[in-house]
C-alpha atoms as a printed R data frame, in Angstrom:
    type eleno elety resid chain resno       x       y       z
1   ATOM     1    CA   UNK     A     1 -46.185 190.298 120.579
2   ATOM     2    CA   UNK     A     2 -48.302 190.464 117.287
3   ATOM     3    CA   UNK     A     3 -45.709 190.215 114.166
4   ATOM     4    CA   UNK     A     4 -48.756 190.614 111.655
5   ATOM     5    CA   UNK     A     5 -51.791 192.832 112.827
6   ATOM     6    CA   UNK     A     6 -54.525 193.567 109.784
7   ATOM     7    CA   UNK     A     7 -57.716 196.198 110.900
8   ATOM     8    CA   UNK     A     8 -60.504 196.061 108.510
9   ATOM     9    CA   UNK     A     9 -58.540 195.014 105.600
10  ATOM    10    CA   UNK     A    10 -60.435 195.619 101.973
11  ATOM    11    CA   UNK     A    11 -59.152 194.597  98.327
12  ATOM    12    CA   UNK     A    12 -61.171 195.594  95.318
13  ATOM    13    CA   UNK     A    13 -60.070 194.882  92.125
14  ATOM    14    CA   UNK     A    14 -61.165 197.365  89.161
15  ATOM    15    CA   UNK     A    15 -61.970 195.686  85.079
16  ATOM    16    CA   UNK     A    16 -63.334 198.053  83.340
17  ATOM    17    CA   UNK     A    17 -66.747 199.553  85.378
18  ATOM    18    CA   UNK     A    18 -66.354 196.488  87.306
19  ATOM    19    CA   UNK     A    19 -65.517 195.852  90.949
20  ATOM    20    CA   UNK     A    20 -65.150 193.096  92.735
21  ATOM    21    CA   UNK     A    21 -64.198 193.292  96.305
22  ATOM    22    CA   UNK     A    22 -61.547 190.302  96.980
23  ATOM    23    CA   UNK     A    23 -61.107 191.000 100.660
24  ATOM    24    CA   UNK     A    24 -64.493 192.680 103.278
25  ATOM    25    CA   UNK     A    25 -63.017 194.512 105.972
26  ATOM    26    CA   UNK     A    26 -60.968 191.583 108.057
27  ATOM    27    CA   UNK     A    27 -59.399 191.910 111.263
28  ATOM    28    CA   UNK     A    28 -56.987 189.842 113.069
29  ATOM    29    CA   UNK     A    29 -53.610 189.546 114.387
30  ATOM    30    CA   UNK     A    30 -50.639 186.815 114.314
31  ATOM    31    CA   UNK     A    31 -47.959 186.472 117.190
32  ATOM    32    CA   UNK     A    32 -44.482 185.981 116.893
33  ATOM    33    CA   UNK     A    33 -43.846 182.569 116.968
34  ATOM    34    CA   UNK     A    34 -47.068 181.622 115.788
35  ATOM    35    CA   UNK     A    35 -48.467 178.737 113.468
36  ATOM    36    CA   UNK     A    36 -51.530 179.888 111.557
37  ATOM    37    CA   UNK     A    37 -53.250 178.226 108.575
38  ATOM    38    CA   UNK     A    38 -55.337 180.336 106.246
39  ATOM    39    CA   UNK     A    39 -58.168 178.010 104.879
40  ATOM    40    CA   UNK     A    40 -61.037 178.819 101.945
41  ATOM    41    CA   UNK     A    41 -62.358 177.376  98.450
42  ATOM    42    CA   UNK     A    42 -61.295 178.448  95.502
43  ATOM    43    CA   UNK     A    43 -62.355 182.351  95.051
44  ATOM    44    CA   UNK     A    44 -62.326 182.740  99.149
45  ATOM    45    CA   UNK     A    45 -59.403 185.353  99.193
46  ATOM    46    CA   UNK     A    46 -56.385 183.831 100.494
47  ATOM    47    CA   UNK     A    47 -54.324 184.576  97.210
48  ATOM    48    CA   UNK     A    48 -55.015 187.896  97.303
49  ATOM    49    CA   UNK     A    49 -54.797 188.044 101.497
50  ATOM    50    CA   UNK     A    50 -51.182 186.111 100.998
51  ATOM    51    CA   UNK     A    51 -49.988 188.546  98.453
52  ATOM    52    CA   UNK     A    52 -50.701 191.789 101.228
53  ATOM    53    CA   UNK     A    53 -49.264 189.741 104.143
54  ATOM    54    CA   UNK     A    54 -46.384 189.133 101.642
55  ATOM    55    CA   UNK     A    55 -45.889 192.782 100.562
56  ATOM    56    CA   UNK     A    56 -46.631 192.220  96.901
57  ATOM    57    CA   UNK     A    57 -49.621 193.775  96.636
58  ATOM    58    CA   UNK     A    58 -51.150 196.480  98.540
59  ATOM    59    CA   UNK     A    59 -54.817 196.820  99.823
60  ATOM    60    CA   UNK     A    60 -57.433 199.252  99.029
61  ATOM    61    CA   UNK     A    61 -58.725 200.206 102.642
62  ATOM    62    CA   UNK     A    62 -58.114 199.605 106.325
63  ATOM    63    CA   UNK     A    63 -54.271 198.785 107.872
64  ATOM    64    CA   UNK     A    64 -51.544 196.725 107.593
65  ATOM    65    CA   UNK     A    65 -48.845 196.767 110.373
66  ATOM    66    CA   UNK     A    66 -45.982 194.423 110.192
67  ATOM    67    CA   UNK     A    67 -43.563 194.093 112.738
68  ATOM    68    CA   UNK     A    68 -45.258 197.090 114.642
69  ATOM    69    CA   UNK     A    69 -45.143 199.647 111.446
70  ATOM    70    CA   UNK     A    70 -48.044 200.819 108.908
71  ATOM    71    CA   UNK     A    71 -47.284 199.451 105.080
72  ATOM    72    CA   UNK     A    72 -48.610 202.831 104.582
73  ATOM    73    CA   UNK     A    73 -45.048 204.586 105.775
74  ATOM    74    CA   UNK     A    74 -43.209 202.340 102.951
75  ATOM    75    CA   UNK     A    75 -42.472 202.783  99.273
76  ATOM    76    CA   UNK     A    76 -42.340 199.932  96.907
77  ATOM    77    CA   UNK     A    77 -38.596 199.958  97.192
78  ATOM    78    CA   UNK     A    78 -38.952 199.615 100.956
79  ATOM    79    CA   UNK     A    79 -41.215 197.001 100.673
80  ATOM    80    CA   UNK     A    80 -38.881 195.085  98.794
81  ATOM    81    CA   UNK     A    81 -35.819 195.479 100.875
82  ATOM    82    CA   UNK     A    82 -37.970 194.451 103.946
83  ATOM    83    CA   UNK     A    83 -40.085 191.523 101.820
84  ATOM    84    CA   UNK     A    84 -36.276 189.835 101.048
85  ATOM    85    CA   UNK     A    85 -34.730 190.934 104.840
86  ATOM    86    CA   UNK     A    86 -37.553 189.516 107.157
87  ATOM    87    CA   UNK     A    87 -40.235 187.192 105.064
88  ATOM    88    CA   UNK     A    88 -39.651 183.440 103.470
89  ATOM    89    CA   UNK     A    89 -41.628 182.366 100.571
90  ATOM    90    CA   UNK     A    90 -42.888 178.635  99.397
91  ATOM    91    CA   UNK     A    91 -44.402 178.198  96.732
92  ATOM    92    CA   UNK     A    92 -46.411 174.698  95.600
93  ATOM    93    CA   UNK     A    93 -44.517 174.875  92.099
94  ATOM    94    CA   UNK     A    94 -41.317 174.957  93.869
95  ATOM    95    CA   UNK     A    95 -40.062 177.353  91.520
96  ATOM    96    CA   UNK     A    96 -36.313 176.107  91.877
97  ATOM    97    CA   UNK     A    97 -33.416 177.431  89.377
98  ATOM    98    CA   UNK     A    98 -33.397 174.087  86.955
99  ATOM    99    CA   UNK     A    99 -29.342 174.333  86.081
100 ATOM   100    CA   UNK     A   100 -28.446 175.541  89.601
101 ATOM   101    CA   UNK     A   101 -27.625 173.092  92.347
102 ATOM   102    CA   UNK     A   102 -29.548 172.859  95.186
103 ATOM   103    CA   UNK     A   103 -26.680 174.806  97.211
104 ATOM   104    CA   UNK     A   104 -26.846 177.705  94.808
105 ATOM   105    CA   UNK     A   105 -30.886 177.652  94.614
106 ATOM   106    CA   UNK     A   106 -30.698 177.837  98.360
107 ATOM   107    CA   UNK     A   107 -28.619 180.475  98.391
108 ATOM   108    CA   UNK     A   108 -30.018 183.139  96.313
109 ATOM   109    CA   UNK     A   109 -32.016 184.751  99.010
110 ATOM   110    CA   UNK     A   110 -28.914 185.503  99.809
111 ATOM   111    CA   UNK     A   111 -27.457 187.901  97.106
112 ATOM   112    CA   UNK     A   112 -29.893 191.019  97.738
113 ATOM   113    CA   UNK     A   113 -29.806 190.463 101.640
114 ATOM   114    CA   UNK     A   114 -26.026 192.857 102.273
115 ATOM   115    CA   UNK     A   115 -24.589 189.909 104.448
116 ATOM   116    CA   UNK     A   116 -21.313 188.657 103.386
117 ATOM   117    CA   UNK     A   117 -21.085 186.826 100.662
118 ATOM   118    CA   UNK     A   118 -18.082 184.376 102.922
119 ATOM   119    CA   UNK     A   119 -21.312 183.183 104.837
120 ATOM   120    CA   UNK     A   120 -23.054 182.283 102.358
121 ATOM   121    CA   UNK     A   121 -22.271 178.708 101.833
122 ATOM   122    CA   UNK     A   122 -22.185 178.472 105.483
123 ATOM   123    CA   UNK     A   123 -25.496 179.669 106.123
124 ATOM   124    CA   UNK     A   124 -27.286 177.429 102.676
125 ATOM   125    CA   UNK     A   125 -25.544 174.400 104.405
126 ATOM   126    CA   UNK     A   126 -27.274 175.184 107.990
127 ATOM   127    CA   UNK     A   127 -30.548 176.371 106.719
128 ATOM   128    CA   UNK     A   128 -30.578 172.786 103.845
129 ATOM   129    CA   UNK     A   129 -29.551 170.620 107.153
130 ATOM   130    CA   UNK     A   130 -32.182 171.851 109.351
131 ATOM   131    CA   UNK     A   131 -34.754 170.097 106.518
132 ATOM   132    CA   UNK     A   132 -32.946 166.678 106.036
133 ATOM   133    CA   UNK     A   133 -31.637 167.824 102.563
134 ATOM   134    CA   UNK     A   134 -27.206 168.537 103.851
135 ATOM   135    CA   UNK     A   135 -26.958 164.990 101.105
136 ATOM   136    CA   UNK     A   136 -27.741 166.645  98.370
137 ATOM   137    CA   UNK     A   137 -26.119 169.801  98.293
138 ATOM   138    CA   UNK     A   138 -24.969 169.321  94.311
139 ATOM   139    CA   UNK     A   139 -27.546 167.734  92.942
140 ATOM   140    CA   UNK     A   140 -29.666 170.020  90.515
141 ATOM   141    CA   UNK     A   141 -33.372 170.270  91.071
142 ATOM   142    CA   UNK     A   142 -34.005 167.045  88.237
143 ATOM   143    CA   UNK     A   143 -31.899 164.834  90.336
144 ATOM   144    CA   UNK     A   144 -34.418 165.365  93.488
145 ATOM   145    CA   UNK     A   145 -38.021 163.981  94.409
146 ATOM   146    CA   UNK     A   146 -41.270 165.994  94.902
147 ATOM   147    CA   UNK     A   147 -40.835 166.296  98.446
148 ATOM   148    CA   UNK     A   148 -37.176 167.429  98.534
149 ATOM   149    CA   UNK     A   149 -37.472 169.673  95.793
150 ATOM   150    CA   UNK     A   150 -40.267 171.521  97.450
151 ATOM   151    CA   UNK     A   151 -37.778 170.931 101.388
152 ATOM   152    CA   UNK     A   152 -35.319 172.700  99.272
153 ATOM   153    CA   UNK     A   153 -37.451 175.378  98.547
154 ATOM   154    CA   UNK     A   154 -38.121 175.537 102.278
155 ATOM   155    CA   UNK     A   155 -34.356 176.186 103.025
156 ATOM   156    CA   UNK     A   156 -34.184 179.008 100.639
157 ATOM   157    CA   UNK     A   157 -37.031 180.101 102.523
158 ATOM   158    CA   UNK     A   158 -35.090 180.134 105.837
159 ATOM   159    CA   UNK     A   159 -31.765 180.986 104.814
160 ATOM   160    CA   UNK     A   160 -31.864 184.348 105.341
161 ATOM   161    CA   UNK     A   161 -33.286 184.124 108.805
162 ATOM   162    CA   UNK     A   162 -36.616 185.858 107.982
163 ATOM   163    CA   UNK     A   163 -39.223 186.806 110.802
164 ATOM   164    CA   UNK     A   164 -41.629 184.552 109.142
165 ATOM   165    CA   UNK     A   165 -42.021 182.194 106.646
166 ATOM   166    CA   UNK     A   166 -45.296 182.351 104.338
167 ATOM   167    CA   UNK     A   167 -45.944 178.471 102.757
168 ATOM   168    CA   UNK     A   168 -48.483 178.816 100.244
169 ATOM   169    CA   UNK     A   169 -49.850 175.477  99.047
170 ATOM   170    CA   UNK     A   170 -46.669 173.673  99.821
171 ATOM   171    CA   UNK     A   171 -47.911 170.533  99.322
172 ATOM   172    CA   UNK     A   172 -50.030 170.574  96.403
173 ATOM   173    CA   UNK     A   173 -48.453 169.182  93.786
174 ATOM   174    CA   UNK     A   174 -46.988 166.317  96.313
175 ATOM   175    CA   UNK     A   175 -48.327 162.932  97.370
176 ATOM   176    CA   UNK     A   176 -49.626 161.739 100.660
177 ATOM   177    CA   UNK     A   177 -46.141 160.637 102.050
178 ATOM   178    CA   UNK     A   178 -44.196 163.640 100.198
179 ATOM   179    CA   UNK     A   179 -46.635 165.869 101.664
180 ATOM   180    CA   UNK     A   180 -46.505 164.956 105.225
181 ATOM   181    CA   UNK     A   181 -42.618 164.701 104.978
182 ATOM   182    CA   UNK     A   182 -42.875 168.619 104.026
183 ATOM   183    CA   UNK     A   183 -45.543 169.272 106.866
184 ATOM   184    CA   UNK     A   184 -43.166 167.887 109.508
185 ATOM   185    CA   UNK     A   185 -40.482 170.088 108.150
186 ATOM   186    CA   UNK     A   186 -42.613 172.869 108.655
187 ATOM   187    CA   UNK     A   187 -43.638 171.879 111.658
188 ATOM   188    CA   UNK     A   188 -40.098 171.706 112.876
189 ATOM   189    CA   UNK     A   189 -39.595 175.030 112.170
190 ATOM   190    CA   UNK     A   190 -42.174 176.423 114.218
191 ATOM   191    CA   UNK     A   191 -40.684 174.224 117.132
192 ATOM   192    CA   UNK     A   192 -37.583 175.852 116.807
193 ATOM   193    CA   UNK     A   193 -39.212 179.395 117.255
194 ATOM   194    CA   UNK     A   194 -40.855 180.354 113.825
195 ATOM   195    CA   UNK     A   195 -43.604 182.083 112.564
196 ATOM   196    CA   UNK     A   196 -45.607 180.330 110.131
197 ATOM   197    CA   UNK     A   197 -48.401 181.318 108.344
198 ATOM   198    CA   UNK     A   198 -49.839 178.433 105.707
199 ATOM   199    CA   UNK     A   199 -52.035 178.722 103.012
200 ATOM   200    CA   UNK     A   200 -54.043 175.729 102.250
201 ATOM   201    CA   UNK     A   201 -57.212 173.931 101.251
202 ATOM   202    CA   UNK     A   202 -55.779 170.810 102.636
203 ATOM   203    CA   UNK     A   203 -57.566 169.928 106.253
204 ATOM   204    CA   UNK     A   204 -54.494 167.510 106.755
205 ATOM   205    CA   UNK     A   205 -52.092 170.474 106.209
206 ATOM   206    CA   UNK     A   206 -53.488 172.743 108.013
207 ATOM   207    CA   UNK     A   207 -53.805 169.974 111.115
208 ATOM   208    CA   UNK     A   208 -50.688 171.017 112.069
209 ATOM   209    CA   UNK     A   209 -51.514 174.617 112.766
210 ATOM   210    CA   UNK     A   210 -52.107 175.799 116.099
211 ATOM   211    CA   UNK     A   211 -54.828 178.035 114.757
212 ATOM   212    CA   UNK     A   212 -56.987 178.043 111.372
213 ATOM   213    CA   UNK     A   213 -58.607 181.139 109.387
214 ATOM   214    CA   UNK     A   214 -61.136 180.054 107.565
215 ATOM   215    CA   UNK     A   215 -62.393 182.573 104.903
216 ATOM   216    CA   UNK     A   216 -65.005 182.209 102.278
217 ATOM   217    CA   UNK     A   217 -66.074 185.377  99.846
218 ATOM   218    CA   UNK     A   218 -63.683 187.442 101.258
219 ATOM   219    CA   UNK     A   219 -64.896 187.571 105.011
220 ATOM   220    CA   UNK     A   220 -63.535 185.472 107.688
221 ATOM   221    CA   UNK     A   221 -66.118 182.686 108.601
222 ATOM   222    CA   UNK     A   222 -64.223 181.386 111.263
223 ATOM   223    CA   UNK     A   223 -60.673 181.709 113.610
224 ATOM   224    CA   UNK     A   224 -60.526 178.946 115.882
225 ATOM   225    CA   UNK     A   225 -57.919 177.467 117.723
226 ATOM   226    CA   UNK     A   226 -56.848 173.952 116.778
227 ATOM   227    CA   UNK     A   227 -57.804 171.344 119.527
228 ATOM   228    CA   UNK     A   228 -56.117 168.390 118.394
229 ATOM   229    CA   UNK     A   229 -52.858 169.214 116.215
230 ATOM   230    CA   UNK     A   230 -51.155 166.468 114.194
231 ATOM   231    CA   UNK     A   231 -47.621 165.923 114.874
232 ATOM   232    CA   UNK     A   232 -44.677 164.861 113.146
233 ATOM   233    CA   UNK     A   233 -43.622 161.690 113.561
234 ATOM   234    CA   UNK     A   234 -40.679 160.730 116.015
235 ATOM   235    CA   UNK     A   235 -37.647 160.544 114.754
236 ATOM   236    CA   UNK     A   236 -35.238 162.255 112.321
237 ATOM   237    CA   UNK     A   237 -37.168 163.305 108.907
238 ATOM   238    CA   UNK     A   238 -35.371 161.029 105.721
């Protein structure tokens, strides 16, 4: 079933008597459960095409339907309520509270989301074991490395049990080893029934996906299937 179907999607931004047309009239679909990189240069569109998919911004032409309903039929409000309830967000700067522990960071999702706030620790704890991170519950954001600050990030991203989880350049500030630490996470998460949806310039990244978008000046150049996937290593990730 298609969680994510766009039809002739269009963004044009408006400066003055200028327009510049972000996104040309794109169509495709993503299925539940499904592991799709987004790929482009600089200036391609996948900011702006993350920030629809994401709710935070809203296009000028064609449709959106998310979980089988226009974004049309929703007001900003609803948008919100739905953006916290059912979609994950990582971010390549992390953007972790600095003076909160990880446990708290993790658990913020959490506060807007009407579940009880009894479950809360119970649910941060599941959601930081499920990325390798259940030793450092009380540490605060300095005490970690790249890659667990930004595995972390991927457990607030989860703990609310979101229909899917939208990684946008989560391993660009990272090294090599960091970075394929937090694309086996990822990758884990799709095993275990996920929909991902990656934003990346990064060929190794997006190597994981079963399928890569490729867009460049707005238009989708290309939206192939991935023959040969990368794969975490075995083993437990450390």
């Amino acid at each position: 079933m298609a969680l994510i179907e766009i039809n002739k999607l269009e963004k044009t931004y408006h400066n003055e008597e200028v327009a510049t047309q972000a996104l040309r009239s794109i169509t495709f679909s993503i299925n539940e459960g499904e592991f799709v990189a987004i790929m482009g240069p600089s200036g391609s569109g996948k900011s702006t095409l993350l920030h629809i998919l994401g709710f935070l911004d809203r296009p000028t032409g064609g449709k959106y339907l998310f979980d089988g309903k226009s974004m049309d039929e929703y007001s900003d409000e609803e948008l919100a309520r739905i953006r916290n309830k059912k979609m994950g967000f990582v971010f390549q700067a992390f953007n972790l509270l600095p003076r909160a522990t990880v446990l708290e960071n993790v658990k913020l999702p959490l506060v807007y989301s009407g579940i009880k706030e009894s479950l809360w620790d119970g649910m941060a704890k599941t959601a930081l074991e499920k990325v390798g991170l259940s030793h450092r519950l009380d540490h605060q954001p300095n005490q970690l490395s790249g890659g667990e600050k930004q595995r972390a990030a991927i457990a607030r991203a989860l703990v609310a049990e979101p229909s899917v989880i939208f990684a946008d350049e989560p391993t660009g500030n990272l090294d090599s080893k960091s970075g394929g630490q937090v694309m086996e996470t990822i990758e884990s998460l799709h095993e275990e029934g996920h929909t991902i949806v990656l934003i990346t310039h990064e060929t190794y990244s997006a190597a994981y996906a079963q399928r890569i978008i490729s867009l460049r000046d707005g238009l989708i150049e290309s939206d192939k299937k991935v023959s040969q996937r990368r794969h975490k290593a075995d083993g437990f990730i450390k």
